[in-house]
PDB file of C-alpha atoms in Angstrom:
ATOM      1  CA  MET A  22       8.658  -1.176  12.282  1.00  0.00           C
ATOM      2  CA  SER A  23       5.011  -0.544  13.068  1.00  0.00           C
ATOM      3  CA  LEU A  24       4.189   2.787  14.642  1.00  0.00           C
ATOM      4  CA  LYS A  25       1.455   1.249  16.847  1.00  0.00           C
ATOM      5  CA  LEU A  26      -0.162   4.642  17.233  1.00  0.00           C
ATOM      6  CA  ASP A  27      -2.641   4.909  20.060  1.00  0.00           C
ATOM      7  CA  GLN A  28      -5.114   6.939  18.058  1.00  0.00           C
ATOM      8  CA  PRO A  29      -8.635   5.703  17.273  1.00  0.00           C
ATOM      9  CA  CYS A  30     -10.645   6.782  14.272  1.00  0.00           C
ATOM     10  CA  ARG A  31     -12.328  10.182  14.508  1.00  0.00           C
ATOM     11  CA  CYS A  32     -15.825   8.812  15.227  1.00  0.00           C
ATOM     12  CA  GLY A  33     -14.729   6.076  17.656  1.00  0.00           C
ATOM     13  CA  LYS A  34     -16.866   3.411  15.910  1.00  0.00           C
ATOM     14  CA  HIS A  35     -14.122   1.586  13.986  1.00  0.00           C
ATOM     15  CA  THR A  36     -11.468  -0.801  15.218  1.00  0.00           C
ATOM     16  CA  LEU A  37      -7.906  -0.604  13.909  1.00  0.00           C
ATOM     17  CA  GLU A  38      -7.472  -3.738  11.759  1.00  0.00           C
ATOM     18  CA  CYS A  39      -3.935  -3.231  10.519  1.00  0.00           C
ATOM     19  CA  ASP A  40      -1.248  -0.685  11.219  1.00  0.00           C
ATOM     20  CA  GLY A  41       1.340   0.618   8.771  1.00  0.00           C
ATOM     21  CA  TYR A  42       4.902  -0.721   8.859  1.00  0.00           C
ATOM     22  CA  GLY A  43       8.373  -0.130   7.449  1.00  0.00           C
ATOM     23  CA  ASP A  44      11.229   2.304   7.932  1.00  0.00           C
ATOM     24  CA  VAL A  45      10.694   5.448  10.001  1.00  0.00           C
ATOM     25  CA  PRO A  46      11.614   7.896   8.624  1.00  0.00           C
ATOM     26  CA  ALA A  47      11.251   6.611   5.057  1.00  0.00           C
ATOM     27  CA  LYS A  48      11.934   8.030   1.631  1.00  0.00           C
ATOM     28  CA  TYR A  49       8.697   6.596   0.226  1.00  0.00           C
ATOM     29  CA  MET A  50       5.298   5.986   1.795  1.00  0.00           C
ATOM     30  CA  PHE A  51       2.920   3.688  -0.099  1.00  0.00           C
ATOM     31  CA  VAL A  52      -0.742   4.212   0.811  1.00  0.00           C
ATOM     32  CA  GLY A  53      -3.463   1.721  -0.107  1.00  0.00           C
ATOM     33  CA  LEU A  54      -7.174   2.097   0.500  1.00  0.00           C
ATOM     34  CA  SER A  55      -8.024  -0.530   3.140  1.00  0.00           C
ATOM     35  CA  ALA A  56      -7.223  -4.046   4.334  1.00  0.00           C
ATOM     36  CA  GLY A  57      -8.076  -6.921   2.003  1.00  0.00           C
ATOM     37  CA  LYS A  58     -10.029  -9.892   3.337  1.00  0.00           C
ATOM     38  CA  LEU A  59      -7.484 -12.418   2.004  1.00  0.00           C
ATOM     39  CA  GLY A  60      -4.457 -10.415   3.119  1.00  0.00           C
ATOM     40  CA  ALA A  61      -4.226  -7.747   5.788  1.00  0.00           C
ATOM     41  CA  LEU A  62      -7.469  -8.694   7.527  1.00  0.00           C
ATOM     42  CA  ILE A  63      -5.759 -12.022   8.248  1.00  0.00           C
ATOM     43  CA  THR A  64      -2.131 -10.944   8.786  1.00  0.00           C
ATOM     44  CA  LYS A  65      -2.845  -7.462  10.238  1.00  0.00           C
ATOM     45  CA  VAL A  66      -0.054  -6.192   7.925  1.00  0.00           C
ATOM     46  CA  PRO A  67      -0.998  -4.147   4.807  1.00  0.00           C
ATOM     47  CA  PHE A  68      -0.156  -5.673   1.417  1.00  0.00           C
ATOM     48  CA  THR A  69       0.820  -9.138   2.606  1.00  0.00           C
ATOM     49  CA  LYS A  70      -0.476 -12.650   1.847  1.00  0.00           C
ATOM     50  CA  ASP A  71      -3.005 -11.897  -0.931  1.00  0.00           C
ATOM     51  CA  GLY A  72      -2.175 -11.538  -4.629  1.00  0.00           C
ATOM     52  CA  SER A  73      -1.902  -7.741  -4.588  1.00  0.00           C
ATOM     53  CA  GLY A  74       0.336  -7.847  -1.536  1.00  0.00           C
ATOM     54  CA  ARG A  75       2.586 -10.548  -2.977  1.00  0.00           C
ATOM     55  CA  LEU A  76       2.964  -8.589  -6.192  1.00  0.00           C
ATOM     56  CA  LEU A  77       3.787  -5.350  -4.347  1.00  0.00           C
ATOM     57  CA  GLN A  78       6.311  -7.155  -2.116  1.00  0.00           C
ATOM     58  CA  ARG A  79       7.965  -8.789  -5.142  1.00  0.00           C
ATOM     59  CA  THR A  80       8.181  -5.424  -6.902  1.00  0.00           C
ATOM     60  CA  LEU A  81       9.669  -3.704  -3.830  1.00  0.00           C
ATOM     61  CA  GLY A  82      12.226  -6.503  -3.523  1.00  0.00           C
ATOM     62  CA  SER A  83      13.237  -6.167  -7.171  1.00  0.00           C
ATOM     63  CA  LEU A  84      13.610  -2.413  -6.716  1.00  0.00           C
ATOM     64  CA  GLY A  85      15.848  -2.926  -3.653  1.00  0.00           C
ATOM     65  CA  PHE A  86      13.324  -1.754  -1.045  1.00  0.00           C
ATOM     66  CA  SER A  87      12.617  -5.093   0.645  1.00  0.00           C
ATOM     67  CA  GLN A  88      14.828  -7.784   2.137  1.00  0.00           C
ATOM     68  CA  SER A  89      11.915 -10.243   2.283  1.00  0.00           C
ATOM     69  CA  ASP A  90      10.310 -12.493  -0.295  1.00  0.00           C
ATOM     70  CA  GLU A  91       6.773 -11.971  -1.557  1.00  0.00           C
ATOM     71  CA  PHE A  92       5.342 -14.533   0.876  1.00  0.00           C
ATOM     72  CA  SER A  93       6.583 -12.822   4.041  1.00  0.00           C
ATOM     73  CA  ILE A  94       3.909 -11.614   6.426  1.00  0.00           C
ATOM     74  CA  LYS A  95       6.453  -9.447   8.243  1.00  0.00           C
ATOM     75  CA  PRO A  96       8.420  -7.833   5.401  1.00  0.00           C
ATOM     76  CA  ARG A  97      11.672  -6.033   6.198  1.00  0.00           C
ATOM     77  CA  LEU A  98      11.585  -2.835   4.180  1.00  0.00           C
ATOM     78  CA  ASN A  99      14.327  -0.321   3.321  1.00  0.00           C
ATOM     79  CA  GLN A 100      13.414   3.365   2.936  1.00  0.00           C
ATOM     80  CA  VAL A 101       9.731   2.414   2.508  1.00  0.00           C
ATOM     81  CA  TYR A 102       6.699   2.606   4.781  1.00  0.00           C
ATOM     82  CA  ILE A 103       3.378   0.964   3.793  1.00  0.00           C
ATOM     83  CA  THR A 104      -0.028   1.815   5.211  1.00  0.00           C
ATOM     84  CA  ASN A 105      -3.707   2.161   4.330  1.00  0.00           C
ATOM     85  CA  LEU A 106      -5.940   5.200   4.222  1.00  0.00           C
ATOM     86  CA  ALA A 107      -8.860   3.528   6.023  1.00  0.00           C
ATOM     87  CA  LYS A 108      -7.704   1.254   8.818  1.00  0.00           C
ATOM     88  CA  GLY A 109     -10.939  -0.599   9.652  1.00  0.00           C
ATOM     89  CA  ARG A 110     -12.716  -3.708   8.380  1.00  0.00           C
ATOM     90  CA  TYR A 111     -14.780  -2.935   5.269  1.00  0.00           C
ATOM     91  CA  VAL A 112     -16.681  -5.977   4.026  1.00  0.00           C
ATOM     92  CA  ASP A 113     -20.228  -6.444   2.793  1.00  0.00           C
ATOM     93  CA  ASP A 114     -22.868  -8.815   4.203  1.00  0.00           C
ATOM     94  CA  LYS A 115     -21.279 -11.718   2.311  1.00  0.00           C
ATOM     95  CA  GLY A 116     -17.814 -11.019   3.752  1.00  0.00           C
ATOM     96  CA  ASN A 117     -16.403  -9.585   0.528  1.00  0.00           C
ATOM     97  CA  ASN A 118     -14.306  -6.429   0.411  1.00  0.00           C
ATOM     98  CA  ARG A 119     -16.211  -3.215  -0.136  1.00  0.00           C
ATOM     99  CA  LEU A 120     -14.989   0.321  -0.587  1.00  0.00           C
ATOM    100  CA  PRO A 121     -14.960   2.413   2.572  1.00  0.00           C
ATOM    101  CA  THR A 122     -17.466   5.244   2.467  1.00  0.00           C
ATOM    102  CA  ASN A 123     -16.335   8.865   2.308  1.00  0.00           C
ATOM    103  CA  ASP A 124     -17.271   9.177   5.992  1.00  0.00           C
ATOM    104  CA  GLU A 125     -15.133   6.147   6.884  1.00  0.00           C
ATOM    105  CA  VAL A 126     -12.161   7.605   5.001  1.00  0.00           C
ATOM    106  CA  TYR A 127     -12.744  10.931   6.774  1.00  0.00           C
ATOM    107  CA  ASP A 128     -12.875   9.148  10.148  1.00  0.00           C
ATOM    108  CA  TRP A 129      -9.373   7.693   9.661  1.00  0.00           C
ATOM    109  CA  PHE A 130      -7.733  10.710   8.004  1.00  0.00           C
ATOM    110  CA  PRO A 131      -6.188  12.127  11.227  1.00  0.00           C
ATOM    111  CA  TYR A 132      -4.472   8.757  11.801  1.00  0.00           C
ATOM    112  CA  LEU A 133      -2.909   8.888   8.323  1.00  0.00           C
ATOM    113  CA  GLU A 134      -1.866  12.515   8.856  1.00  0.00           C
ATOM    114  CA  HIS A 135      -0.150  11.471  12.088  1.00  0.00           C
ATOM    115  CA  GLU A 136       1.670   8.635  10.279  1.00  0.00           C
ATOM    116  CA  ILE A 137       2.836  11.040   7.568  1.00  0.00           C
ATOM    117  CA  SER A 138       4.120  13.514  10.171  1.00  0.00           C
ATOM    118  CA  ILE A 139       6.216  10.775  11.801  1.00  0.00           C
ATOM    119  CA  VAL A 140       7.424   8.970   8.651  1.00  0.00           C
ATOM    120  CA  LYS A 141       8.274  12.241   6.838  1.00  0.00           C
ATOM    121  CA  PRO A 142       8.280  10.706   3.332  1.00  0.00           C
ATOM    122  CA  LEU A 143       9.821  12.546   0.400  1.00  0.00           C
ATOM    123  CA  ALA A 144       7.069  11.032  -1.750  1.00  0.00           C
ATOM    124  CA  ILE A 145       3.663   9.572  -0.908  1.00  0.00           C
ATOM    125  CA  ILE A 146       2.736   6.945  -3.493  1.00  0.00           C
ATOM    126  CA  THR A 147      -1.019   6.447  -3.584  1.00  0.00           C
ATOM    127  CA  LEU A 148      -2.066   3.013  -4.768  1.00  0.00           C
ATOM    128  CA  GLY A 149      -5.159   3.724  -6.819  1.00  0.00           C
ATOM    129  CA  LYS A 150      -7.263   6.679  -7.845  1.00  0.00           C
ATOM    130  CA  LEU A 151      -9.516   6.718  -4.763  1.00  0.00           C
ATOM    131  CA  VAL A 152      -6.537   7.103  -2.445  1.00  0.00           C
ATOM    132  CA  PHE A 153      -4.974   9.736  -4.704  1.00  0.00           C
ATOM    133  CA  ASP A 154      -8.223  11.715  -4.849  1.00  0.00           C
ATOM    134  CA  SER A 155      -8.560  11.521  -1.058  1.00  0.00           C
ATOM    135  CA  ILE A 156      -5.165  12.988  -0.171  1.00  0.00           C
ATOM    136  CA  HIS A 157      -3.523  14.848  -3.079  1.00  0.00           C
ATOM    137  CA  ASP A 158      -5.068  18.210  -2.138  1.00  0.00           C
ATOM    138  CA  ASN A 159      -3.455  18.017   1.313  1.00  0.00           C
ATOM    139  CA  TYR A 160       0.163  17.254   0.356  1.00  0.00           C
ATOM    140  CA  ASP A 161       2.546  18.456  -2.380  1.00  0.00           C
ATOM    141  CA  ASN A 162       4.496  15.194  -2.607  1.00  0.00           C
ATOM    142  CA  VAL A 163       1.724  12.811  -3.695  1.00  0.00           C
ATOM    143  CA  ILE A 164       2.274  10.500  -6.688  1.00  0.00           C
ATOM    144  CA  TYR A 165      -0.425   8.351  -8.287  1.00  0.00           C
ATOM    145  CA  ALA A 166       0.352   4.679  -9.029  1.00  0.00           C
ATOM    146  CA  LYS A 167      -1.899   1.941 -10.337  1.00  0.00           C
ATOM    147  CA  HIS A 168      -2.989  -0.334  -7.523  1.00  0.00           C
ATOM    148  CA  PRO A 169      -1.254  -3.743  -7.506  1.00  0.00           C
ATOM    149  CA  ARG A 170      -4.742  -5.262  -7.893  1.00  0.00           C
ATOM    150  CA  TRP A 171      -4.831  -3.886 -11.466  1.00  0.00           C
ATOM    151  CA  TYR A 172      -1.631  -5.735 -12.375  1.00  0.00           C
ATOM    152  CA  PHE A 173      -2.818  -8.821 -10.476  1.00  0.00           C
ATOM    153  CA  SER A 174      -6.112  -8.888 -12.419  1.00  0.00           C
ATOM    154  CA  HIS A 175      -4.100  -8.756 -15.645  1.00  0.00           C
ATOM    155  CA  GLY A 176      -2.052 -11.854 -14.727  1.00  0.00           C
ATOM    156  CA  GLY A 177       0.659 -10.138 -12.688  1.00  0.00           C
ATOM    157  CA  VAL A 178       0.938 -12.650  -9.873  1.00  0.00           C
ATOM    158  CA  LYS A 179       2.725 -15.038 -12.239  1.00  0.00           C
ATOM    159  CA  GLN A 180       6.456 -14.301 -12.325  1.00  0.00           C
ATOM    160  CA  GLY A 181       7.647 -13.228 -15.737  1.00  0.00           C
ATOM    161  CA  SER A 182       4.169 -12.263 -16.900  1.00  0.00           C
ATOM    162  CA  LYS A 183       3.709  -9.147 -18.968  1.00  0.00           C
ATOM    163  CA  ALA A 184       1.672  -7.519 -16.153  1.00  0.00           C
ATOM    164  CA  SER A 185       4.246  -8.164 -13.398  1.00  0.00           C
ATOM    165  CA  THR A 186       7.032  -6.916 -15.659  1.00  0.00           C
ATOM    166  CA  GLN A 187       4.967  -3.813 -16.426  1.00  0.00           C
ATOM    167  CA  MET A 188       4.393  -3.137 -12.709  1.00  0.00           C
ATOM    168  CA  LEU A 189       8.122  -3.270 -12.034  1.00  0.00           C
ATOM    169  CA  LYS A 190       8.768  -0.903 -14.930  1.00  0.00           C
ATOM    170  CA  ASP A 191       5.952   1.493 -13.937  1.00  0.00           C
ATOM    171  CA  TYR A 192       6.906   1.662 -10.256  1.00  0.00           C
ATOM    172  CA  GLY A 193      10.598   1.985 -11.096  1.00  0.00           C
ATOM    173  CA  GLU A 194       9.865   4.902 -13.409  1.00  0.00           C
ATOM    174  CA  LEU A 195       7.629   6.741 -10.958  1.00  0.00           C
ATOM    175  CA  LEU A 196      10.375   6.442  -8.327  1.00  0.00           C
ATOM    176  CA  GLY A 197      13.000   7.567 -10.845  1.00  0.00           C
ATOM    177  CA  LEU A 198      14.866   4.243 -10.796  1.00  0.00           C
ATOM    178  CA  GLN A 199      16.547   2.256 -13.536  1.00  0.00           C
ATOM    179  CA  THR A 200      15.143  -1.250 -13.487  1.00  0.00           C
ATOM    180  CA  THR A 201      16.112  -4.640 -14.782  1.00  0.00           C
ATOM    181  CA  ILE A 202      13.615  -7.411 -14.793  1.00  0.00           C
ATOM    182  CA  GLN A 203      15.479  -9.792 -12.475  1.00  0.00           C
ATOM    183  CA  GLY A 204      13.281 -12.018 -10.364  1.00  0.00           C
ATOM    184  CA  PHE A 205      10.394 -11.463 -12.738  1.00  0.00           C
ATOM    185  CA  GLY A 206      11.337 -14.331 -15.018  1.00  0.00           C
ATOM    186  CA  ARG A 207      13.535 -12.534 -17.513  1.00  0.00           C
ATOM    187  CA  GLU A 208      16.009  -9.684 -17.875  1.00  0.00           C
ATOM    188  CA  GLN A 209      15.798  -6.711 -20.216  1.00  0.00           C
TER     189      GLN A 209
END
């Protein structure tokens, strides 16, 4: 479920590129930084289509939080909501992803706060240090997790790779779950 909130960014200069989605309310809310040019800027759904999105979707499926495969552009999630901190398009002159500025993050913060108030997550899992640093002072239930891009850059998109297995283990541990490595190419 997408909330489809009718709330622009604070400054009114940015267009909403992709809205969060998943269960409402949800036990866990995963928050990324912004839409990727090979994923959410195409699908309009955070963490779909590109390597990081596929790896996150595969991990959520293995942990029992998704009914969809890693290639779905409309994942069906269970007890999980996924969104981004900055909701606009952030690319450089060459069309490559760039980090949103502090002002751009600030501009979208009320939108994220509204999402959190509706989703009511028990835990907010921030995907990456920049997201963690941006919101951990405002909420008591924030947990840092390595961004899927880190695992992807270490070979994680390949099923059964050491990096994809490590992501499943890391995310399972931070959520307090026992994990087996099914669907990742081998079992432990």
